[in-house]
Coordinates of C-alpha atoms and ligand atoms in Angstrom, one line a residue:
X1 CA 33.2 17.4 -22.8
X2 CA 31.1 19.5 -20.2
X3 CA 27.2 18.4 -20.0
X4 CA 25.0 20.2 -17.6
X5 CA 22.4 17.4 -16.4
X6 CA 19.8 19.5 -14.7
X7 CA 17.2 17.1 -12.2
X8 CA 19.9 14.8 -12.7
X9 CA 19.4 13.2 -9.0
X10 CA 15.9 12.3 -9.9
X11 CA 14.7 8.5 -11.4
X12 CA 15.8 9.3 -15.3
X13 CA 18.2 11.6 -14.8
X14 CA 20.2 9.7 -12.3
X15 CA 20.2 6.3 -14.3
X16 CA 21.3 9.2 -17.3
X17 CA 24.3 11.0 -15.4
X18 CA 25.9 7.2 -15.1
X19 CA 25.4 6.3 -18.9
X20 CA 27.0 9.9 -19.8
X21 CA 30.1 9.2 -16.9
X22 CA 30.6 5.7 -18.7
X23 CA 31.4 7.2 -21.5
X24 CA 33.7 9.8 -20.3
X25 CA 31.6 13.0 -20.4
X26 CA 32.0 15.4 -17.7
X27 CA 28.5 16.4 -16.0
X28 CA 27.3 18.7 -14.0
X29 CA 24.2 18.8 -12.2
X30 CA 22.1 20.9 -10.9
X31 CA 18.9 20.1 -8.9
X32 CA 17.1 21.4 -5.9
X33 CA 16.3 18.2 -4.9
X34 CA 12.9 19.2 -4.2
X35 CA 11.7 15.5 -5.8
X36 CA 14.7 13.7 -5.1
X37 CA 17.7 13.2 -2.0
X38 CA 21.1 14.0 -1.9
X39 CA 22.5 10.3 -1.3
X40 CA 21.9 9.8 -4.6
X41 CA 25.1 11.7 -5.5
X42 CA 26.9 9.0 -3.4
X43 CA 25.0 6.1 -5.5
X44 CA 25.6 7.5 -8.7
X45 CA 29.5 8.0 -7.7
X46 CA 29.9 4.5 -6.1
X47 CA 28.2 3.1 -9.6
X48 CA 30.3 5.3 -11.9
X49 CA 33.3 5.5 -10.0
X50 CA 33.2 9.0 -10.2
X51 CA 31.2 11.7 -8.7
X52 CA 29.3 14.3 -10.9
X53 CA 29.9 17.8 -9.6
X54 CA 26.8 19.1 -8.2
X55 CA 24.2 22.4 -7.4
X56 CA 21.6 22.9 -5.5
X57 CA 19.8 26.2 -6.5
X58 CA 16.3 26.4 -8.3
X59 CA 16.4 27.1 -12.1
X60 CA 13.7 29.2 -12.0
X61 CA 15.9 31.8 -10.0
X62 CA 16.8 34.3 -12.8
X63 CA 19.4 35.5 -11.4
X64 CA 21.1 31.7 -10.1
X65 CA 20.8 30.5 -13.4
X66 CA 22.8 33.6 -14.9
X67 CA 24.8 32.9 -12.4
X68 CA 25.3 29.3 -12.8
X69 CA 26.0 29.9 -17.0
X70 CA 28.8 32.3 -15.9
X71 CA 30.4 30.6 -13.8
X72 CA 30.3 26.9 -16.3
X73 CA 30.4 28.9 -19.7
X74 CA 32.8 26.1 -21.0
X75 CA 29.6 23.7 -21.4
X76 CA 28.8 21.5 -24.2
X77 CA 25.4 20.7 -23.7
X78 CA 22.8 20.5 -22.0
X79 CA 19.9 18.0 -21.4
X80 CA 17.1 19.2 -19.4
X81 CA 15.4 17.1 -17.2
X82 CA 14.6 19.3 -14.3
X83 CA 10.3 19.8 -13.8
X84 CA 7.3 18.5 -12.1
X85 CA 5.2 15.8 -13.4
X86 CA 2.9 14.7 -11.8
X87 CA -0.5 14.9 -13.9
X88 CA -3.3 15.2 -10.8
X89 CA -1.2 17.8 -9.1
X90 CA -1.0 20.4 -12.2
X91 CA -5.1 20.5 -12.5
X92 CA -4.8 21.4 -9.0
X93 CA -1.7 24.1 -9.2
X94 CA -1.4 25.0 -12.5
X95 CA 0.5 28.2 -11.8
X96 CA 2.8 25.9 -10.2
X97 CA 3.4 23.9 -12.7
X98 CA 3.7 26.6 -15.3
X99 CA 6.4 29.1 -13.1
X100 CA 8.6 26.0 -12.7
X101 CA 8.6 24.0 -15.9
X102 CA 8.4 27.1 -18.2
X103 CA 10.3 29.7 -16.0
X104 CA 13.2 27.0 -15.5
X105 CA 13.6 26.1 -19.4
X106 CA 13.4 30.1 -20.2
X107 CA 16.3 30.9 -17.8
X108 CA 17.9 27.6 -19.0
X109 CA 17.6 28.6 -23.1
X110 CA 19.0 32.3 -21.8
X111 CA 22.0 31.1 -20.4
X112 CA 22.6 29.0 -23.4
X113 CA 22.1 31.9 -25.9
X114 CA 24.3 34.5 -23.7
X115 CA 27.0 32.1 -23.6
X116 CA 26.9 30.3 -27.1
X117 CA 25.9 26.9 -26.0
X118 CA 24.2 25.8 -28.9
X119 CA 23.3 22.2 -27.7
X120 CA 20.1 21.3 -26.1
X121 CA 18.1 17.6 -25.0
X122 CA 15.1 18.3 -24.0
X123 CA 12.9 15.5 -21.5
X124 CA 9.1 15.6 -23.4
X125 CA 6.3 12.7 -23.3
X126 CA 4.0 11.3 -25.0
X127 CA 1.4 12.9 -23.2
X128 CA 1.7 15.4 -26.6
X129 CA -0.5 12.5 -28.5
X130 CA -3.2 12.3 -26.5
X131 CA -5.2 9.7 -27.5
X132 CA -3.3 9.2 -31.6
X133 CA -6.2 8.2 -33.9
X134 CA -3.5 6.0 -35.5
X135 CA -1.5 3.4 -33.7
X136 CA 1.6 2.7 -33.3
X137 CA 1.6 6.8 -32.9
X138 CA 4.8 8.0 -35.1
X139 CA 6.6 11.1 -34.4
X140 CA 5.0 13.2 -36.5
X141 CA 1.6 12.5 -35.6
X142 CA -0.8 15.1 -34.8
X143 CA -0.2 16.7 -31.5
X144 CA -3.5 16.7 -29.5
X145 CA -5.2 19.2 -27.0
X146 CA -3.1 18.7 -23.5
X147 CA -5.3 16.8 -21.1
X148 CA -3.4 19.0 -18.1
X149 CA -1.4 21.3 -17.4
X150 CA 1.8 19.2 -17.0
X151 CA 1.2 17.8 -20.9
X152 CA 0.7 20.8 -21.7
X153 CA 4.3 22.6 -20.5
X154 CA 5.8 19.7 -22.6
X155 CA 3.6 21.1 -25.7
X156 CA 4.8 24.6 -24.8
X157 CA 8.6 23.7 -24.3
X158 CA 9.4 22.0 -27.4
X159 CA 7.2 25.1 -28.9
X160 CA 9.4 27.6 -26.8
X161 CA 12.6 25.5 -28.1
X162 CA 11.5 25.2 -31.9
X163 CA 10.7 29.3 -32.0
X164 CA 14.4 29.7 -30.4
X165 CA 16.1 27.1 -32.8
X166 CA 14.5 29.8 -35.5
X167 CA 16.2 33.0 -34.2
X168 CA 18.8 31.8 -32.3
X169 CA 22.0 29.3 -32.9
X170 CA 20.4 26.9 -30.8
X171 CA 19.9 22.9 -32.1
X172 CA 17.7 20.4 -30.1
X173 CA 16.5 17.0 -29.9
X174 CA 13.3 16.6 -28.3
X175 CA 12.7 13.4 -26.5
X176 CA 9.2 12.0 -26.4
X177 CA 9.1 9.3 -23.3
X178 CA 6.6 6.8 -23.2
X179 CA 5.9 4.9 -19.6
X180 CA 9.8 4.7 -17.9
X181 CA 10.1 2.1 -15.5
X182 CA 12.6 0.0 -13.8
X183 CA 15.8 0.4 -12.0
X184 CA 19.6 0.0 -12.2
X185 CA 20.7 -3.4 -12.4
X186 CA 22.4 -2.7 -9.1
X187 CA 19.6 -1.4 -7.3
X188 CA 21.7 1.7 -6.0
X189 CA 19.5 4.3 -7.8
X190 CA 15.8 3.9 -9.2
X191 CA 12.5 5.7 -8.7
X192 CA 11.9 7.5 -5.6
X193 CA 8.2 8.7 -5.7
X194 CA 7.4 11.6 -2.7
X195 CA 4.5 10.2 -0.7
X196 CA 2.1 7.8 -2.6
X197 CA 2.7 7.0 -6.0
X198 CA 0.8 7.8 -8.8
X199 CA 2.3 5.6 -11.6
X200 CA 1.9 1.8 -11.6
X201 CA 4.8 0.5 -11.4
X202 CA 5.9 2.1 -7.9
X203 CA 2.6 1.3 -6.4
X204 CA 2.7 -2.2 -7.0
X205 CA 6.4 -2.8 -5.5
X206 CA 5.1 -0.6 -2.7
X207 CA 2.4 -2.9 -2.8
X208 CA 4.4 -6.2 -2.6
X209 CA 6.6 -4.7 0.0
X210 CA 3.3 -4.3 2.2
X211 CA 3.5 0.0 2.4
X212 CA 0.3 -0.2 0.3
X213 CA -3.0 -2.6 1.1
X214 CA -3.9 -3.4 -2.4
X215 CA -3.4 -1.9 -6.3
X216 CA -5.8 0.1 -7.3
X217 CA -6.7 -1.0 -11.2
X218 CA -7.8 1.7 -13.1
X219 CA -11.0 0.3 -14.2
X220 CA -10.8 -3.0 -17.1
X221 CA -14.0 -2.0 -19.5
X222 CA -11.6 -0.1 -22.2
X223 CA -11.6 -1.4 -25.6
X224 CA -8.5 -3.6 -25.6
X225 CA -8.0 -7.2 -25.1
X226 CA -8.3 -7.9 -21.2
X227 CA -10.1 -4.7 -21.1
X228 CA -7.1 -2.4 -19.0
X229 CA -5.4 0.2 -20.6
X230 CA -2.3 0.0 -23.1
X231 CA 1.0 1.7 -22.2
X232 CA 4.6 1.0 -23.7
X233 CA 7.1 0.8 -21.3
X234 CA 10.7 1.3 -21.2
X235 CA 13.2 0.3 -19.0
X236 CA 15.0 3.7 -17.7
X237 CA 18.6 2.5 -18.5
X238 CA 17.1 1.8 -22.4
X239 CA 15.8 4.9 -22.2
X240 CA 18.8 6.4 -20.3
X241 CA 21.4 5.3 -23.3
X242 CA 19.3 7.2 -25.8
X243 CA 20.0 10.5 -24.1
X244 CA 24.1 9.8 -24.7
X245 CA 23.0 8.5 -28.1
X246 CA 21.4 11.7 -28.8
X247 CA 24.1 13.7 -27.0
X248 CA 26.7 12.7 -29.7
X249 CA 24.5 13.0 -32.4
X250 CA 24.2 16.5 -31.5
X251 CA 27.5 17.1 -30.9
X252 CA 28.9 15.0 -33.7
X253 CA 26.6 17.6 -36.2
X254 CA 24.6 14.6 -37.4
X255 CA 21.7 16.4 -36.5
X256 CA 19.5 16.7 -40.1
X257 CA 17.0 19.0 -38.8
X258 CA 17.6 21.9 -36.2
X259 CA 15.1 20.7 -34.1
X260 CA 14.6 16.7 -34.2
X261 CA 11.6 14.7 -32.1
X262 CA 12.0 10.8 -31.4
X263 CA 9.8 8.4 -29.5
X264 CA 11.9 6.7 -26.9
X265 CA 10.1 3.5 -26.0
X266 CA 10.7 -0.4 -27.2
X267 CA 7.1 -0.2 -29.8
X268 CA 5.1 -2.7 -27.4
X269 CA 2.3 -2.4 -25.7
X270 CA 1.5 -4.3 -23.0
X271 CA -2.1 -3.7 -20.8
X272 CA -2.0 -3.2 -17.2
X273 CA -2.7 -7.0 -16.2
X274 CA -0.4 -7.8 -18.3
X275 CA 2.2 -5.3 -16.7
X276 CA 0.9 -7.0 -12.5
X277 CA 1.3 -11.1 -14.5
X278 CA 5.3 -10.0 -15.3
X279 CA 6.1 -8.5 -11.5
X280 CA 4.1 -12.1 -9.9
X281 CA 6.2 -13.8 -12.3
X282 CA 9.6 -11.6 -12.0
X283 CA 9.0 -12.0 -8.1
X284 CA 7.4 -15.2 -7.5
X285 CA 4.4 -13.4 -5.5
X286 CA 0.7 -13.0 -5.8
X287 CA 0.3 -9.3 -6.3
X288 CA -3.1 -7.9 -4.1
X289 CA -5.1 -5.9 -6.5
X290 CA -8.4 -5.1 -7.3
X291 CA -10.4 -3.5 -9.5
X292 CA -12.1 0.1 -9.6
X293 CA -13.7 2.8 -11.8
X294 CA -11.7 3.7 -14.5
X295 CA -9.2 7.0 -13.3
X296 CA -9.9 10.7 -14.8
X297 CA -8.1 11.5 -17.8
X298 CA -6.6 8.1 -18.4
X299 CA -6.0 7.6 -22.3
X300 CA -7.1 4.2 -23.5
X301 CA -4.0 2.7 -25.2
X302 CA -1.0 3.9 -26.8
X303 CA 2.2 2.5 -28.0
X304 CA 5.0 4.1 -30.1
X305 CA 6.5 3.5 -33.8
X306 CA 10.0 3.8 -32.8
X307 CA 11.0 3.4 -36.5
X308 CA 12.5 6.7 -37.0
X309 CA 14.7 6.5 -33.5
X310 CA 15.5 3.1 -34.6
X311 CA 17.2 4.0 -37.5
X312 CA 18.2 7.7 -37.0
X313 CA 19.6 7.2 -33.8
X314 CA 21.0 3.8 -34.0
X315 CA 19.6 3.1 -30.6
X316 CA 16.9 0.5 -29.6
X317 CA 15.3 -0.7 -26.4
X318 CA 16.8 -3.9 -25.5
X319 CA 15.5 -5.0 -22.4
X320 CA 11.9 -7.0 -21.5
X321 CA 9.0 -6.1 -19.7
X322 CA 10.0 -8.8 -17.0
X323 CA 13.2 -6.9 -17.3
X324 CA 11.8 -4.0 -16.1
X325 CA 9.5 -5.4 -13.3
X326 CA 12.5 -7.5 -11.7
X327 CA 14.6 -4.6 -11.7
X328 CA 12.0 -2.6 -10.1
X329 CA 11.5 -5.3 -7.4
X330 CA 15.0 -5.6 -6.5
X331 CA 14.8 -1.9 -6.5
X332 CA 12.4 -2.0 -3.9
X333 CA 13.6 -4.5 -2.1
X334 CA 17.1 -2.8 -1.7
X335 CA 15.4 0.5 -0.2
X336 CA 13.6 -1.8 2.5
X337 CA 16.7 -3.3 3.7
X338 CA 18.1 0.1 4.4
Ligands
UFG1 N1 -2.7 2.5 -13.0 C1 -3.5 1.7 -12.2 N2 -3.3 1.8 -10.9 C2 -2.4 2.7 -10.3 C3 -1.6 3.5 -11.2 C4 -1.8 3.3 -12.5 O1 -4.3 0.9 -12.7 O2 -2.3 2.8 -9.1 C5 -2.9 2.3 -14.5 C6 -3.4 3.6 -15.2 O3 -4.8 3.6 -15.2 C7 -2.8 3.5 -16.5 C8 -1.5 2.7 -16.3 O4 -1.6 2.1 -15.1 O5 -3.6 2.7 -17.3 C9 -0.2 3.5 -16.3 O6 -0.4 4.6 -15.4 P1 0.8 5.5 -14.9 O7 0.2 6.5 -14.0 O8 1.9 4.7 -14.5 O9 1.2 6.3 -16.3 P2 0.4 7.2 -17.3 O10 0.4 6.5 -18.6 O11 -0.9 7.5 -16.8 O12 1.2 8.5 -17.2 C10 2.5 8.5 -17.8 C11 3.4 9.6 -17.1 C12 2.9 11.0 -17.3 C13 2.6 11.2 -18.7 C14 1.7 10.2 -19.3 C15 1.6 10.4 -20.8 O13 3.5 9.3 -15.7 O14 3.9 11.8 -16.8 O15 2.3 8.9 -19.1 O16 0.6 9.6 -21.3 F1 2.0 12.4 -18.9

């Protein structure tokens, strides 16, 4: 069984590529490591005990993705992971953002439908809720006005893949991801942000580890209880089991829909203090923070009914925010030993 993992050197696709080798699917990658190194081949291989094959080409080369789907038309499936995301970055280039996560996923769905791969996983986000009016925000909650360009090639790509599922024989599962975080329990792969990080969890180990001064908090006058915002976090190998979960629903035709949305995430929100109180007590350190103005664009609290993936996919998030914040520690601490 043949799966091509595309970005599947980068933070969820990696911790993805060993959950799918575990259980004795084939993959393929391909990535042009442009947000992620090639050493994490070797991780992934010393983990699994087996090393993915891998490319290095850009899918948003026409004519190397054709390429690519004639040379592996024996694939399965595919999940798609493969795009930029970082939110600040696609107000700034939006053209950018566009070209690559649109063009990739167009050249992607044509080598599918040229070569009768019906199968499709597709990595979305919650950033398609906005702000829900309703909370815990289900799956079939309104989708809101994208707050930037990246949320918005999410809205566009499962729109792209639901028109195609129409026309074509193409099925798909579309993955809504709330906040990922955390590492493998090894600490041979986790997140690898270029530069300085934009999400929380990386800036506070890079914090602890002394590459940063202080954490920044995003301002503490929103409307919850200690007054910073509300995400819900997963841990990446939770949310990394649901893609093989998916995977043989698809593939076992359990699918009751053609196109089928879930909301991976564990249905808990917890604020960011609450997210700094795990890591000082996970590591056993005073974290350095202090607070600011609140940040552009930040939504004020969301969390997920995960319900429906619950019980349609037989898959729930199993491990604890401490969970997550030790794992991202030892994470950290493994890539400052190096
Ligand atoms: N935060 C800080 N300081 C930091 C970084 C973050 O206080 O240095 C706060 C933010 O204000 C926010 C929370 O931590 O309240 C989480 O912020 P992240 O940047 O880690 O995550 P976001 O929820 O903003 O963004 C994530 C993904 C996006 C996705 C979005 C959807 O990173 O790709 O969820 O809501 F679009």
């Amino acid at each position: 069984m043949k799966i091509l993992v595309t970005g599947g050197t980068g933070f969820i696709g990696s911790h993805t590529v060993v959950e799918l080798q575990d259980k004795g699917f084939e993959v393929v990658i391909v990535d042009n490591l442009s947000n992620s190194i090639f050493e994490v081949l070797d991780k992934i291989t010393t983990i699994s005990g087996k090393r993915p094959l891998f490319e290095n080409f850009n899918l948003v080369d026409p004519a190397a993705t054709a390429d690519f789907f004639n040379r592996h038309s024996d694939l399965k499936a595919v999940i798609h992971f493969a795009a930029f995301k970082a939110v600040g970055e696609s107000v700034q280039f939006p053209l950018l953002y566009y070209r690559n996560n649109i063009g990739s996923l167009v050249n992607i769905l044509q080598g599918m439908t040229d070569h009768a791969i019906t199968d499709i996983v597709f990595s979305s986000s919650c950033t398609v809720y906005g702000q829900p009016d309703q909370l815990p925000v289900k799956e079939d909650a309104p989708i809101q006005k994208a707050n930037s360009p990246y949320g918005n090639t999410k809205q566009i790509s499962e729109e792209i893949i639901t028109d195609l599922s129409n026309s074509a024989n193409i099925r798909a599962i579309l993955l809504r991801y709330f906040n990922p975080i955390g590492a493998h329990e090894s600490a041979l792969i986790g997140e690898l942000p270029l530069g300085v990080p934009n999400n929380l969890m990386p800036y506070i180990t890079q914090t602890a580890i002394g590459k940063r001064e202080f954490l920044r908090v995003w301002g503490n006058d929103y409307n919850t209880p200690d007054g910073t915002p509300i995400r819900d976090y997963i841990h990446v190998v939770d949310l990394a089991k649901a893609h093989v979960v998916a995977m043989e629903r698809m593939i076992g035709n359990k699918m009751k829909k053609n196109v089928e949305m879930f909301n991976l995430a564990t249905g808990n929100g917890s604020s960011v203090m609450e997210v700094i109180q795990s890591f000082e007590r996970t590591s056993g350190l005073k974290l350095d923070y202090r607070i600011l103005e609140r940040r552009l664009g930040d939504i004020e609290k969301v969390w997920a009914d995960t319900t429906f993936a619950n019980e349609e996919l037989g898959w729930k998030a199993e491990r604890t925010l401490d969970d997550m914040t030790r794992s991202a520690w030892n994470w950290e601490k493994a890539l400052a030993n190096k």
